[in-house]
Short mmCIF file of C-alpha atoms in Angstrom, two decimals:
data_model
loop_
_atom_site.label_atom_id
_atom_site.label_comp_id
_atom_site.label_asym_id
_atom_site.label_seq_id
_atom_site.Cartn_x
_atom_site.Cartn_y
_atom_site.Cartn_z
CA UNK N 1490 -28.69 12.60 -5.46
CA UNK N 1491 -26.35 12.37 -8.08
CA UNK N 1492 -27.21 11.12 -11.62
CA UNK N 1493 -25.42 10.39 -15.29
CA UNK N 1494 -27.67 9.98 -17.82
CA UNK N 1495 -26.51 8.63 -21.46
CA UNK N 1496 -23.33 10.45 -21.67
CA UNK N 1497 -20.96 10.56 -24.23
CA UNK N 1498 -17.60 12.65 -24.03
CA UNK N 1499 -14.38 12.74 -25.54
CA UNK N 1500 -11.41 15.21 -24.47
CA UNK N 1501 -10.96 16.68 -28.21
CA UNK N 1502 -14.57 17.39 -30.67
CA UNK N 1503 -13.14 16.69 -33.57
CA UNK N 1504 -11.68 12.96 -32.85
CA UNK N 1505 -14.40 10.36 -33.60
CA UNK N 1506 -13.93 8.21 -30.88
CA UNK N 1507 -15.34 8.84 -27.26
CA UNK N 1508 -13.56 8.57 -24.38
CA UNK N 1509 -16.21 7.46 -22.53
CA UNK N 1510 -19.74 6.17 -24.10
CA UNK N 1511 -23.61 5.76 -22.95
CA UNK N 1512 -22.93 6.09 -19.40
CA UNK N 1513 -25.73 5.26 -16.61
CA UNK N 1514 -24.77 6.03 -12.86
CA UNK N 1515 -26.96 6.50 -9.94
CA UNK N 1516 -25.78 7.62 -6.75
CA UNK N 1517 -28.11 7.82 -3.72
CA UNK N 1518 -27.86 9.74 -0.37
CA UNK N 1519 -25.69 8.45 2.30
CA UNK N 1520 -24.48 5.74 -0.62
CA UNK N 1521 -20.85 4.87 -0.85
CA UNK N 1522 -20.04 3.70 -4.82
CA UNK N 1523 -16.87 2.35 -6.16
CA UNK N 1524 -15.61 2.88 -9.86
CA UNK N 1525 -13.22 0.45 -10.82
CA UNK N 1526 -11.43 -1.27 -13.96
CA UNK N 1527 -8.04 -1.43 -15.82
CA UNK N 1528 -5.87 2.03 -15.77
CA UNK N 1529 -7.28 4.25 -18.50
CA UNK N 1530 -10.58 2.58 -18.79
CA UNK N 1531 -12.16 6.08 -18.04
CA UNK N 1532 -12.63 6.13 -14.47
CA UNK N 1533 -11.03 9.19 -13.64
CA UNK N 1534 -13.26 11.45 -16.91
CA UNK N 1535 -16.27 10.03 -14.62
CA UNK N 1536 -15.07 11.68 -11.67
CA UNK N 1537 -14.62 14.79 -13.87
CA UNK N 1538 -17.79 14.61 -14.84
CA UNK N 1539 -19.62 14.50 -11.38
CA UNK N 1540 -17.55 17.25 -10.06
CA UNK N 1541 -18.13 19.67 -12.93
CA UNK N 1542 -14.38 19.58 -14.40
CA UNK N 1543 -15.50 18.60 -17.37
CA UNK N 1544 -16.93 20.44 -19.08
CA UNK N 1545 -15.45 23.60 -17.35
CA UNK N 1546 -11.77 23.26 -17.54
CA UNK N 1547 -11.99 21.15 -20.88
CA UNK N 1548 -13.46 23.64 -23.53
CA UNK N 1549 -12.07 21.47 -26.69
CA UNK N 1550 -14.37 18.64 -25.55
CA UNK N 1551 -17.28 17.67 -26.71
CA UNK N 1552 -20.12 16.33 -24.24
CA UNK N 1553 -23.59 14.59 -24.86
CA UNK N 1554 -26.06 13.51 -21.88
CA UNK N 1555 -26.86 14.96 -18.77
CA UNK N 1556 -25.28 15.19 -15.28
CA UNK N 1557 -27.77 16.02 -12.44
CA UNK N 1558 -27.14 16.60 -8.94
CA UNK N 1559 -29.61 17.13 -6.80
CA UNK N 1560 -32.22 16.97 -10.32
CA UNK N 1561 -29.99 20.30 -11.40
CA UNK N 1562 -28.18 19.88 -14.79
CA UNK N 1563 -24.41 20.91 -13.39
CA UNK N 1564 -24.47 22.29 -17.07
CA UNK N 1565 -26.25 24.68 -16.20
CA UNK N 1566 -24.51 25.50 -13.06
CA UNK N 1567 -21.55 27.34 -11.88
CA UNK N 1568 -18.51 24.72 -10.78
CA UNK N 1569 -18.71 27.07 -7.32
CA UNK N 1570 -22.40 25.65 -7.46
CA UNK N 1571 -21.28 22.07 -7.73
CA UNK N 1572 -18.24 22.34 -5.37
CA UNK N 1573 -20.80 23.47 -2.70
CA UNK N 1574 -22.54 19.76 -2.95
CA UNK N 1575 -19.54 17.77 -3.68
CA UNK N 1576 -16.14 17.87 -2.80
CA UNK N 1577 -12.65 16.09 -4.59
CA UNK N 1578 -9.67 14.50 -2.86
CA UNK N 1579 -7.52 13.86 -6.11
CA UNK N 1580 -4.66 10.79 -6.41
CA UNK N 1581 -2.07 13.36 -5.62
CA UNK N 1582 -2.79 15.67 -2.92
CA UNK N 1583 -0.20 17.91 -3.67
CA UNK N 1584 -1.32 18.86 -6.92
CA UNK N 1585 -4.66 20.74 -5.03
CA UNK N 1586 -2.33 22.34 -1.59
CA UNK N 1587 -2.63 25.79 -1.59
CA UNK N 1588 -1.21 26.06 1.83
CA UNK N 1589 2.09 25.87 4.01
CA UNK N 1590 0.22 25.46 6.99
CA UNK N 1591 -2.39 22.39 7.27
CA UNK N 1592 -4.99 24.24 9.36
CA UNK N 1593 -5.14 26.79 6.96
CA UNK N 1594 -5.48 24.27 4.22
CA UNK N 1595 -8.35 22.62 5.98
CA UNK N 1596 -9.92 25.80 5.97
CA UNK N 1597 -9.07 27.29 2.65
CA UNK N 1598 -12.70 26.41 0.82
CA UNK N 1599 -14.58 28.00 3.92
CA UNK N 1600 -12.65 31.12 4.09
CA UNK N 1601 -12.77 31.36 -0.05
CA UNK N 1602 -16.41 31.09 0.83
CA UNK N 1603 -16.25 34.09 3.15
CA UNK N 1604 -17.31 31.94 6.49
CA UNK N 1605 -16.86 33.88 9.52
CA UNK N 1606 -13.85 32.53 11.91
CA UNK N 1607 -16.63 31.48 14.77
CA UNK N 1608 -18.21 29.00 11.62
CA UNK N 1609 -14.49 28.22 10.31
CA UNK N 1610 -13.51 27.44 13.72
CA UNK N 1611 -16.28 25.48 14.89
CA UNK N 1612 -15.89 23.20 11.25
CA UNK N 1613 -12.40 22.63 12.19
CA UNK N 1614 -12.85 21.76 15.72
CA UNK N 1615 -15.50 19.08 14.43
CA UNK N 1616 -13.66 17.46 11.60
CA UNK N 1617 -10.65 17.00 14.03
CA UNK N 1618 -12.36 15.56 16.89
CA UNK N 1619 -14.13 13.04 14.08
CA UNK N 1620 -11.19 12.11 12.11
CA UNK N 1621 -9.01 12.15 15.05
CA UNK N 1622 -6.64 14.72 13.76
CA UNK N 1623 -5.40 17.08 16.23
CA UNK N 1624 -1.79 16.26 15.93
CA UNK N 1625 -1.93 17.24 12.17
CA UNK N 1626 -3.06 20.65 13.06
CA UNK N 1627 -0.79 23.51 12.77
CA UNK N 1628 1.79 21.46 10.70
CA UNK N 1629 4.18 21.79 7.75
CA UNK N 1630 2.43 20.22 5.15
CA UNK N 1631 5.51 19.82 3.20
CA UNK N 1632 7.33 18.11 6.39
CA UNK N 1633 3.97 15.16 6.34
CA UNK N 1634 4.50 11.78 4.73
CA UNK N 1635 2.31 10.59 2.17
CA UNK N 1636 -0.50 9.41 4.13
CA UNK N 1637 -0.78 12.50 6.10
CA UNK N 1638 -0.94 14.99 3.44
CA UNK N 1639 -4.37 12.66 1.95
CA UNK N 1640 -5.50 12.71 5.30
CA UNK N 1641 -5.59 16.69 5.48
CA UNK N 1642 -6.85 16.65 1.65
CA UNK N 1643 -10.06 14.55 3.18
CA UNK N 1644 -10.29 16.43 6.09
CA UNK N 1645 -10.75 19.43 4.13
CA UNK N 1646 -13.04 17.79 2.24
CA UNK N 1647 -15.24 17.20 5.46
CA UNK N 1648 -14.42 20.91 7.14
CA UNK N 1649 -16.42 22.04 3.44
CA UNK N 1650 -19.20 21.01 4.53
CA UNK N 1651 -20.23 19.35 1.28
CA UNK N 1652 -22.49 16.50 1.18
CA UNK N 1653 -20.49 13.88 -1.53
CA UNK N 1654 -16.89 13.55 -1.27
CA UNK N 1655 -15.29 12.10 -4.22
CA UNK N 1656 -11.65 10.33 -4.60
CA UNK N 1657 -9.58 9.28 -7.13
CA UNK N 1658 -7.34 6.61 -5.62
CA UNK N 1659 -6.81 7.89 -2.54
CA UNK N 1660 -4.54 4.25 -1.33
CA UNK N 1661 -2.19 4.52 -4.42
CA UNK N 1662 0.58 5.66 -2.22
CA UNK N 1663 -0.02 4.46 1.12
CA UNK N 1664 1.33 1.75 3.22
CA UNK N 1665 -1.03 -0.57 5.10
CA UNK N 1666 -1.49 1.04 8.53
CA UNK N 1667 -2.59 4.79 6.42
CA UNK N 1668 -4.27 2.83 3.99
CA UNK N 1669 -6.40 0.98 6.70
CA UNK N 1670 -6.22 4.71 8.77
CA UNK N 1671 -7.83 6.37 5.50
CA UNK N 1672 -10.61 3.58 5.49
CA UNK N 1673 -11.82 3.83 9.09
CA UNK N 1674 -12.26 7.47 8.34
CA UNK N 1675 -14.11 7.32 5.29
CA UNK N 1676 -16.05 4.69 7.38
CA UNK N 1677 -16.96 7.53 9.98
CA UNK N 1678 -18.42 9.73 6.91
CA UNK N 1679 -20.39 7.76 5.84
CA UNK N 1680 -21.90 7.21 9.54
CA UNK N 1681 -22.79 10.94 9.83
CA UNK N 1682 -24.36 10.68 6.37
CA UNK N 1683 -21.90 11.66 3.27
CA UNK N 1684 -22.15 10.68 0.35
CA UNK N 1685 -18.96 8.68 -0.91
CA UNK N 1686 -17.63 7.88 -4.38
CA UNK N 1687 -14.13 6.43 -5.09
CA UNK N 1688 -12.30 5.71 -7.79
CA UNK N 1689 -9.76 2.88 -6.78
CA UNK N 1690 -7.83 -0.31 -7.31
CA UNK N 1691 -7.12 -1.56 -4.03
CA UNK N 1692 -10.99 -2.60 -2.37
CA UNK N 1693 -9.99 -4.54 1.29
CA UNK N 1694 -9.96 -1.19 3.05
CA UNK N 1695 -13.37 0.27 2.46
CA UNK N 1696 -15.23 -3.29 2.10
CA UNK N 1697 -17.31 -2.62 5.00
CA UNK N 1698 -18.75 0.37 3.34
CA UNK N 1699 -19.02 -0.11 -0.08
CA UNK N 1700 -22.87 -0.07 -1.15
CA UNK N 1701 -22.38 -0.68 -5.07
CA UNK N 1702 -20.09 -1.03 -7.55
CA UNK N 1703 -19.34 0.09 -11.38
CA UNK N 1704 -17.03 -1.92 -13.66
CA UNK N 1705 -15.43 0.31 -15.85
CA UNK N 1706 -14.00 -0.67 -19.64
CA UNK N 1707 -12.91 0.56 -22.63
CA UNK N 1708 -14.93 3.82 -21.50
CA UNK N 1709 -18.38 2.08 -20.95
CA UNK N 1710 -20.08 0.61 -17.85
CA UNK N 1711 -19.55 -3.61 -18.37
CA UNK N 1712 -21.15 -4.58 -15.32
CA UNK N 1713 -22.49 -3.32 -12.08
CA UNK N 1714 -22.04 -5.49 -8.72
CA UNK N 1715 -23.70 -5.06 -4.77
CA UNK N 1716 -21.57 -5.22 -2.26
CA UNK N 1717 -21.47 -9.30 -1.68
CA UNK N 1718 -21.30 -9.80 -5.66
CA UNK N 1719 -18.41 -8.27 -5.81
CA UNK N 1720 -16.41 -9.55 -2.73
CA UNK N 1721 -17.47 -12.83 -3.75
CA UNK N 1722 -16.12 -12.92 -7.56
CA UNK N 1723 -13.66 -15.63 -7.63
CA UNK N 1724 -9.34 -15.49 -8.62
CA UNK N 1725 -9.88 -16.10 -11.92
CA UNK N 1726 -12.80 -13.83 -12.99
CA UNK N 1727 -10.84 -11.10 -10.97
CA UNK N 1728 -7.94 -11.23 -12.74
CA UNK N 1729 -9.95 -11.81 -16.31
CA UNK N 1730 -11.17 -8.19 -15.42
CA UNK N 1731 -7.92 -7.12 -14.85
CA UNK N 1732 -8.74 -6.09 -10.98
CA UNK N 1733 -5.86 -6.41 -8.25
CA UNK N 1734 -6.94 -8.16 -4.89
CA UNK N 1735 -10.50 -7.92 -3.82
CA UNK N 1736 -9.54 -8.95 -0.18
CA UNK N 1737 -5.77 -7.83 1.71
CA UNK N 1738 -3.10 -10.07 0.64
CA UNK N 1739 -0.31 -10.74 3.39
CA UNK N 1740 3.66 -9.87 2.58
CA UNK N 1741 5.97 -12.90 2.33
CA UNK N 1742 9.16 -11.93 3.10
CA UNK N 1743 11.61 -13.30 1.63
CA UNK N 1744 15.44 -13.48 1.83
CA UNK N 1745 18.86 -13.87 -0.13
CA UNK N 1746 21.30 -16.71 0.66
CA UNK N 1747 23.07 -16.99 -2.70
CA UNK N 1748 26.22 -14.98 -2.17
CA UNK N 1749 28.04 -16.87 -5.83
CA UNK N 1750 27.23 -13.54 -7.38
CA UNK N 1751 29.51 -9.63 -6.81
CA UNK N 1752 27.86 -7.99 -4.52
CA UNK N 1753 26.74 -3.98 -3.86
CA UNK N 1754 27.71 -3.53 -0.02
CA UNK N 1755 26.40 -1.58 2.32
CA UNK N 1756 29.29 -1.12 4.50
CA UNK N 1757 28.25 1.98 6.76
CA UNK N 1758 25.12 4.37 6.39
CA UNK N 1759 24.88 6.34 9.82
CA UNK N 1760 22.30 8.97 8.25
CA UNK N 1761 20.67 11.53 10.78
CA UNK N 1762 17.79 13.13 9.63
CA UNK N 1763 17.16 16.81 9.84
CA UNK N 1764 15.26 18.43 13.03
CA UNK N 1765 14.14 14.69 14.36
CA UNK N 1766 15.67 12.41 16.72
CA UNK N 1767 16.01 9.36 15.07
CA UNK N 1768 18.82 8.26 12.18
CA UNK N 1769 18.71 5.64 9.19
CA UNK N 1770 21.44 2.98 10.75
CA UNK N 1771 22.44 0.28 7.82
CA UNK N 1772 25.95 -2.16 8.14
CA UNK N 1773 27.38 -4.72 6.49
CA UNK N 1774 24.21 -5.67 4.27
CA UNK N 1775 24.90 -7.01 1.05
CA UNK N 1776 22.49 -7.21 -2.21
CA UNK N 1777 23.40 -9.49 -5.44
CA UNK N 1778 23.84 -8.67 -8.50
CA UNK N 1779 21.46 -10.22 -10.28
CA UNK N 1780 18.56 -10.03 -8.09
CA UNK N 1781 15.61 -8.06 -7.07
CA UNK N 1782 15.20 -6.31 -3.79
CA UNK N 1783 11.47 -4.81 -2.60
CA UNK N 1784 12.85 -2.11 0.42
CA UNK N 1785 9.12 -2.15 2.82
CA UNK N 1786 8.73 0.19 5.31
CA UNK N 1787 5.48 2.40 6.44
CA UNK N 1788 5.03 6.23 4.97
CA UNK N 1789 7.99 8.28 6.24
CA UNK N 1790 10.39 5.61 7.42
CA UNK N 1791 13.33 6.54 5.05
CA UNK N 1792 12.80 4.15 2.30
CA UNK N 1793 13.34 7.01 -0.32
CA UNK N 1794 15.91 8.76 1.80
CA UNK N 1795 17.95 5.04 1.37
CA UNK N 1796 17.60 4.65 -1.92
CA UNK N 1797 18.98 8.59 -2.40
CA UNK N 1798 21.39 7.74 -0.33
CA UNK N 1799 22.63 4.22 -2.57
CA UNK N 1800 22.58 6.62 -5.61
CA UNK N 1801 24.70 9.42 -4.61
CA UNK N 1802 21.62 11.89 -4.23
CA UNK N 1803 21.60 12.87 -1.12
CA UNK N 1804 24.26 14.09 1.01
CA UNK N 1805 24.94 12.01 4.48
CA UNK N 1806 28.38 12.13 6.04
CA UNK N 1807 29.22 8.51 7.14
CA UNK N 1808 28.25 6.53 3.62
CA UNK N 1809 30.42 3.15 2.44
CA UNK N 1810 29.14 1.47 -0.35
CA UNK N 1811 31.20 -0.69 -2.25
CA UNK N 1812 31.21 -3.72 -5.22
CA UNK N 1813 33.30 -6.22 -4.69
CA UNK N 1814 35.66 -4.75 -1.90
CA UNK N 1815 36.06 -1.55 -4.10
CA UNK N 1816 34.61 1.77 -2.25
CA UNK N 1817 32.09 3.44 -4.85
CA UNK N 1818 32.11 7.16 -4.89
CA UNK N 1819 28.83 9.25 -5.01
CA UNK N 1820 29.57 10.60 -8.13
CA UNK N 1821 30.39 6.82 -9.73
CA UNK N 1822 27.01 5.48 -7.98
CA UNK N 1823 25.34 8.26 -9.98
CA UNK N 1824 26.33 7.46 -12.75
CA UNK N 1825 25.40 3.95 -12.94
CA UNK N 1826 22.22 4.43 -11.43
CA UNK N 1827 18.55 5.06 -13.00
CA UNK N 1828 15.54 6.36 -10.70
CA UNK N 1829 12.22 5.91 -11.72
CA UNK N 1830 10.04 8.69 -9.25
CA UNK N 1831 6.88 8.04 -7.27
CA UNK N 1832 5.69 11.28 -8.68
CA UNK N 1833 6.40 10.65 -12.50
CA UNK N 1834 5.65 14.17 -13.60
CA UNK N 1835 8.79 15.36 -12.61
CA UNK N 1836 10.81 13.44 -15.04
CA UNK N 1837 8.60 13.60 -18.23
CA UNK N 1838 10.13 16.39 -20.18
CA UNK N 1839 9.67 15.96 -23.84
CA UNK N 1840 6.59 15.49 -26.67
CA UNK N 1841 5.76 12.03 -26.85
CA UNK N 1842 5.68 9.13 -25.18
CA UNK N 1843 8.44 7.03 -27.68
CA UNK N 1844 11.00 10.02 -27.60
CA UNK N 1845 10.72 10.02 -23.93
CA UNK N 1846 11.13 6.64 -23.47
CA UNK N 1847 14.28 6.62 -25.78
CA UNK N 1848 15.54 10.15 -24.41
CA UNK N 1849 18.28 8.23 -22.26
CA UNK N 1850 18.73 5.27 -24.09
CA UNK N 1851 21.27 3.57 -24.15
CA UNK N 1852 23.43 2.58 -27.27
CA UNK N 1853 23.07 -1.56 -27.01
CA UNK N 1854 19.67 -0.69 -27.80
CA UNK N 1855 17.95 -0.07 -30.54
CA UNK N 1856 14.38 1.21 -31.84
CA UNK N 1857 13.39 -1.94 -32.38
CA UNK N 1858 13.71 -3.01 -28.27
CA UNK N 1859 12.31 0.26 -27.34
CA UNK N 1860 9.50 -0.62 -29.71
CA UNK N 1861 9.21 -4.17 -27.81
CA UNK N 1862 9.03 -2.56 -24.35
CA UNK N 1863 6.40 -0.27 -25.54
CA UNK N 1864 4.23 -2.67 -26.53
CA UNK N 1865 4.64 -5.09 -23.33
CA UNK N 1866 4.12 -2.04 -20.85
CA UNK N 1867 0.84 -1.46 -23.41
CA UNK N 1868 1.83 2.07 -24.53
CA UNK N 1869 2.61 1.46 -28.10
CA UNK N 1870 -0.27 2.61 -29.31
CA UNK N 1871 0.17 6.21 -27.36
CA UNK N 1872 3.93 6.07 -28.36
CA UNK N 1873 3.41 9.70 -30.52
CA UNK N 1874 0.93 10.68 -27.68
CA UNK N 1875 2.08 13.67 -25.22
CA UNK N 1876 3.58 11.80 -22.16
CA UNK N 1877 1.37 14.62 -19.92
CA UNK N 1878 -1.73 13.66 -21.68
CA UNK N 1879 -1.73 10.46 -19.89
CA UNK N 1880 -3.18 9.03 -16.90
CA UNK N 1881 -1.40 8.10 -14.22
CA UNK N 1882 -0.74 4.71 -14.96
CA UNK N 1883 0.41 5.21 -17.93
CA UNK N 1884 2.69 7.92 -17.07
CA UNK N 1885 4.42 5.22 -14.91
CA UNK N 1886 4.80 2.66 -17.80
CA UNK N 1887 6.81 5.36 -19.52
CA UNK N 1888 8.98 6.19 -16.86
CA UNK N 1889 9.75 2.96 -16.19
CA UNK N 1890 10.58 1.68 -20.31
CA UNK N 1891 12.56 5.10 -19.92
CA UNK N 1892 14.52 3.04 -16.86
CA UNK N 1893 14.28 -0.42 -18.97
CA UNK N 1894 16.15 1.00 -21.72
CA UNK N 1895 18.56 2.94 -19.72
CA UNK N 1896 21.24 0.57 -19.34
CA UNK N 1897 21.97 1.16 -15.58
CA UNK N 1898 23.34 -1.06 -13.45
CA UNK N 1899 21.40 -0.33 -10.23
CA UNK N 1900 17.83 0.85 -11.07
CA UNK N 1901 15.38 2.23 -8.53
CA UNK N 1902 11.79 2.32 -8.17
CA UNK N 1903 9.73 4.22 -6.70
CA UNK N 1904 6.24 2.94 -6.27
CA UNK N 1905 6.48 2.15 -9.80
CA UNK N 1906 2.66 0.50 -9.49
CA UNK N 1907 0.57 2.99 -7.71
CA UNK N 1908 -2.78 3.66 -9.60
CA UNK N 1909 -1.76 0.19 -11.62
CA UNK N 1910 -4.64 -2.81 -12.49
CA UNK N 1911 -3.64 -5.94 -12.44
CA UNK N 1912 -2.98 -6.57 -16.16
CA UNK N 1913 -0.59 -3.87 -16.01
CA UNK N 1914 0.92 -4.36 -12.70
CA UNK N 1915 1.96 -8.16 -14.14
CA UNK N 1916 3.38 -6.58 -16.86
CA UNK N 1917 5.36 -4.60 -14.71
CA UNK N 1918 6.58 -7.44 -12.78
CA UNK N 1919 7.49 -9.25 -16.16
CA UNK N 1920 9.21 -6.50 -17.27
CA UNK N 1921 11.82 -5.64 -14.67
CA UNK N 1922 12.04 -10.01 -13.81
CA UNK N 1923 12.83 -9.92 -17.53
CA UNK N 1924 15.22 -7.01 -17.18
CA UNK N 1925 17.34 -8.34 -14.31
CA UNK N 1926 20.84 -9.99 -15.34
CA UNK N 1927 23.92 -10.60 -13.30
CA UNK N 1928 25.16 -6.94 -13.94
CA UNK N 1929 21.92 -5.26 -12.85
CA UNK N 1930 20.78 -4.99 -8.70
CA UNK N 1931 16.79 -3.62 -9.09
CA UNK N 1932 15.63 -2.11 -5.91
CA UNK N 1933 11.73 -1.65 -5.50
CA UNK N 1934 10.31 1.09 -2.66
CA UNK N 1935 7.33 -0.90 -2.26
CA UNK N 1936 4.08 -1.00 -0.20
CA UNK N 1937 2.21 -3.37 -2.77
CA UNK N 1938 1.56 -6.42 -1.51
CA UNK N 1939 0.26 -8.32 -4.48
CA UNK N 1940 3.24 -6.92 -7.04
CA UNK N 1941 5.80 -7.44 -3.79
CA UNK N 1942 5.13 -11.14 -3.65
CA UNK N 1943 4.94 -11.77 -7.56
CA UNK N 1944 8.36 -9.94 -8.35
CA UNK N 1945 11.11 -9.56 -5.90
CA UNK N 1946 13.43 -11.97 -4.79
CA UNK N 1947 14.29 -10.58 -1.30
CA UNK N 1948 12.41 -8.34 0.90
CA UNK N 1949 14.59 -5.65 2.84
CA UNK N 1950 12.19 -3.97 5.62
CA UNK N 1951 12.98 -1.17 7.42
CA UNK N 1952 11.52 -0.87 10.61
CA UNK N 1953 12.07 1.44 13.61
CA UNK N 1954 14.61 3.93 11.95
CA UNK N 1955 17.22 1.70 12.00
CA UNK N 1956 17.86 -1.82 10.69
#
């Protein structure tokens, strides 16, 4: 159905190197194929490549080999040719909304296709009573949580009517009830027949449909596994590859008792939120200095809305915080506090990667330790790279050397390993256990498992709206 034949490619003609070299895929009907390997290796150019981005939308590229789907060359075809036959869901599905509304987003491709309503409507009624997604209809897409807005961006996949529906790490941001909800419905997909090919890191959720898989590296295919190879390799060869956990890992939670150091109180935080009947409820809970603190909670809890909260960025009427006895203002938590975003392109604002990562630093530093911090988070070598020319990995590891060298005393992340490998996630988790002193509180918004359990030193869930 789908097929890469010896291709070469690399982003820019005149560099030397390829991005990606002498690639071999096969894709059959009805198949479901996984692409996986270290951030970077060149997983996401192959999705590029099987849904005609490249070489449409990348003209200063140059490209060698062949691409056939259905035995077409998509070379020779229109990209409204290929999006007919396959369809994308991309890591972010903001970035491909064109809609308020989620019903009209599910139907956006159809109606750009000039479908009559009877066809539109008939799609939409199917591809909600499959996915079981009637109480998504008619919504605000900007009022969903994370795992709702993918959900509509595969639904409208489905409503298309295409028969291969490609993702790009479709898990990076979920918690574990939407990532396991995003599994069963791929599952039903491929039961009526699509084709499916992802692009992931995390593997427990779709390992009841998985048919084959690629190994990705350095750009070329390493190795190629069936379904039992690969759920069979052992710890250590998984981690040689630099692959997270094949199978679901369970939390540990884990709590402070070690009140010798100051503390950051939470004395009162009585936050309503807007237009719903329930309210964020925190007292008397006290974090050490010195420590790290994973806040878990499922998609749309109020993990982020705490953590703006802590910092002084959002406004919420009955907030005491204080250190040591002594109330904090917002304006003074602000100031000593450093967030590093779950969507990293809104905080990458100059050139290249080394200025950015130095734009805030601060003066106890110098370019030799923002050197050594771009070479642990592996990003040295991009360090006069544009920080947008990155993939999404790496655009994390900048954010977070940016937060490194910073100097605050209460840092924040933000799913700071979404569309991480392993290599890179344990960097990550050296890092900030290496940054953490007695004058520095690190709080993680979480839902990783694996990184969860090899880097913080209490767990803080929220559950129910209230703790």
């Amino acid at each position: 159905m789908l097929k890469i034949e010896n291709v070469n490619y690399k982003y820019n003609k005149n560099f030397e190197a390829n991005n990606i070299s002498n690639i071999n895929i096969t894709v059959k009907k009805r198949e479901c194929v996984l692409l996986c390997g270290r951030s970077g290796s060149g997983k996401t150019t192959i999705t590029k490549l099987m849904n005609s981005l490249i070489p449409n939308y990348y003209e200063e590229g140059c490209l060698e080999g062949r691409v056939l789907l259905n035995k077409t060359d998509t070379q020779k075809s229109e990209i409204y040719e290929v999006s007919k036959i396959v369809s994308s869901v991309f890591q972010n599905p903001k970035t491909q909304f064109f809609n308020v509304n989620t019903t009209s987003e599910i139907l956006f491709y159809l109606e750009n296709r000039g479908f009559d309503r009877d066809y539109m409507q008939k799609q939409l009624d199917e591809t909600a009573k499959l996915l079981d997604i009637k109480y998504l209809l008619d919504r605000d897409i900007f009022q969903l949580s994370g795992g709702e807005k993918q959900i509509i961006a595969i639904a409208a996949a489905c409503a298309s009517g295409a028969e291969i529906i490609l993702l790009d790490e479709p898990s990076s941001n979920l918690d574990e009830a939407k990532t396991k909800a995003i599994g069963e419905i791929l599952k039903k997909l491929k039961n009526i027949g699509k084709t499916i090919i992802i692009s992931e890191h995390r593997f427990y959720y779709i390992k009841d449909i998985i048919d084959k898989v690629y190994f990705i590296e350095s750009g070329k295919i390493k190795n190629s596994f069936t379904k039992d190879e690969f759920f069979n390799i052992d710890n250590e060869t998984r981690k040689q590859l630099g692959l997270r956990s094949i199978l679901f890992e369970n939390l540990k939670y884990k709590t402070s008792n070690n009140n010798k150091n100051k503390q950051l109180v939470i004395e009162n935080i009585n936050h309503k939120f807007n237009n719903q009947n329930r309210a964020l409820k925190i007292n008397n809970k006290g974090f050490e200095f010195g420590s790290i603190v994973g806040i878990y909670g499922k998609n749309g809890i109020g993990k982020s809305t705490l953590v703006k909260i802590i910092m002084g960025l959002q406004k919420s009427k009955k907030v005491k915080i204080s250190i040591d006895g002594k109330t904090l203002s917002k304006r003074k938590r602000l100031k000593n506090s450093y967030l590093v975003m779950q969507d990293v392109n809104h905080q990458l604002f100059t050139e290249s990667v080394k200025t950015e990562a130095g734009l805030g630093m601060a003066k106890k530093y110098t370019e030799e330790n923002l050197n050594n911090v771009l070479k642990k988070l592996n990003i040295y070598d991009l360090k006069e790279n544009h920080p947008m020319s990155l993939s999404g990995g790496q655009k994390q590891r900048v954010a977070i050397a940016s937060a490194i060298l910073s100097g605050a005393n209460l840092i924040f992340f933000d799913e700071p390993t979404s569309g991480m490998d392993y290599d890179n996630m344990m960097k990550i988790s050296g890092l900030i256990k290496e940054t953490i002193n007695d004058n520095i509180i690190i709080f993680i918004i979480s839902h990783d498992h694996e990184f969860l359990n090899n880097t913080v030193d209490e767990i803080f869930p929220i559950e129910n709206f209230s703790i």
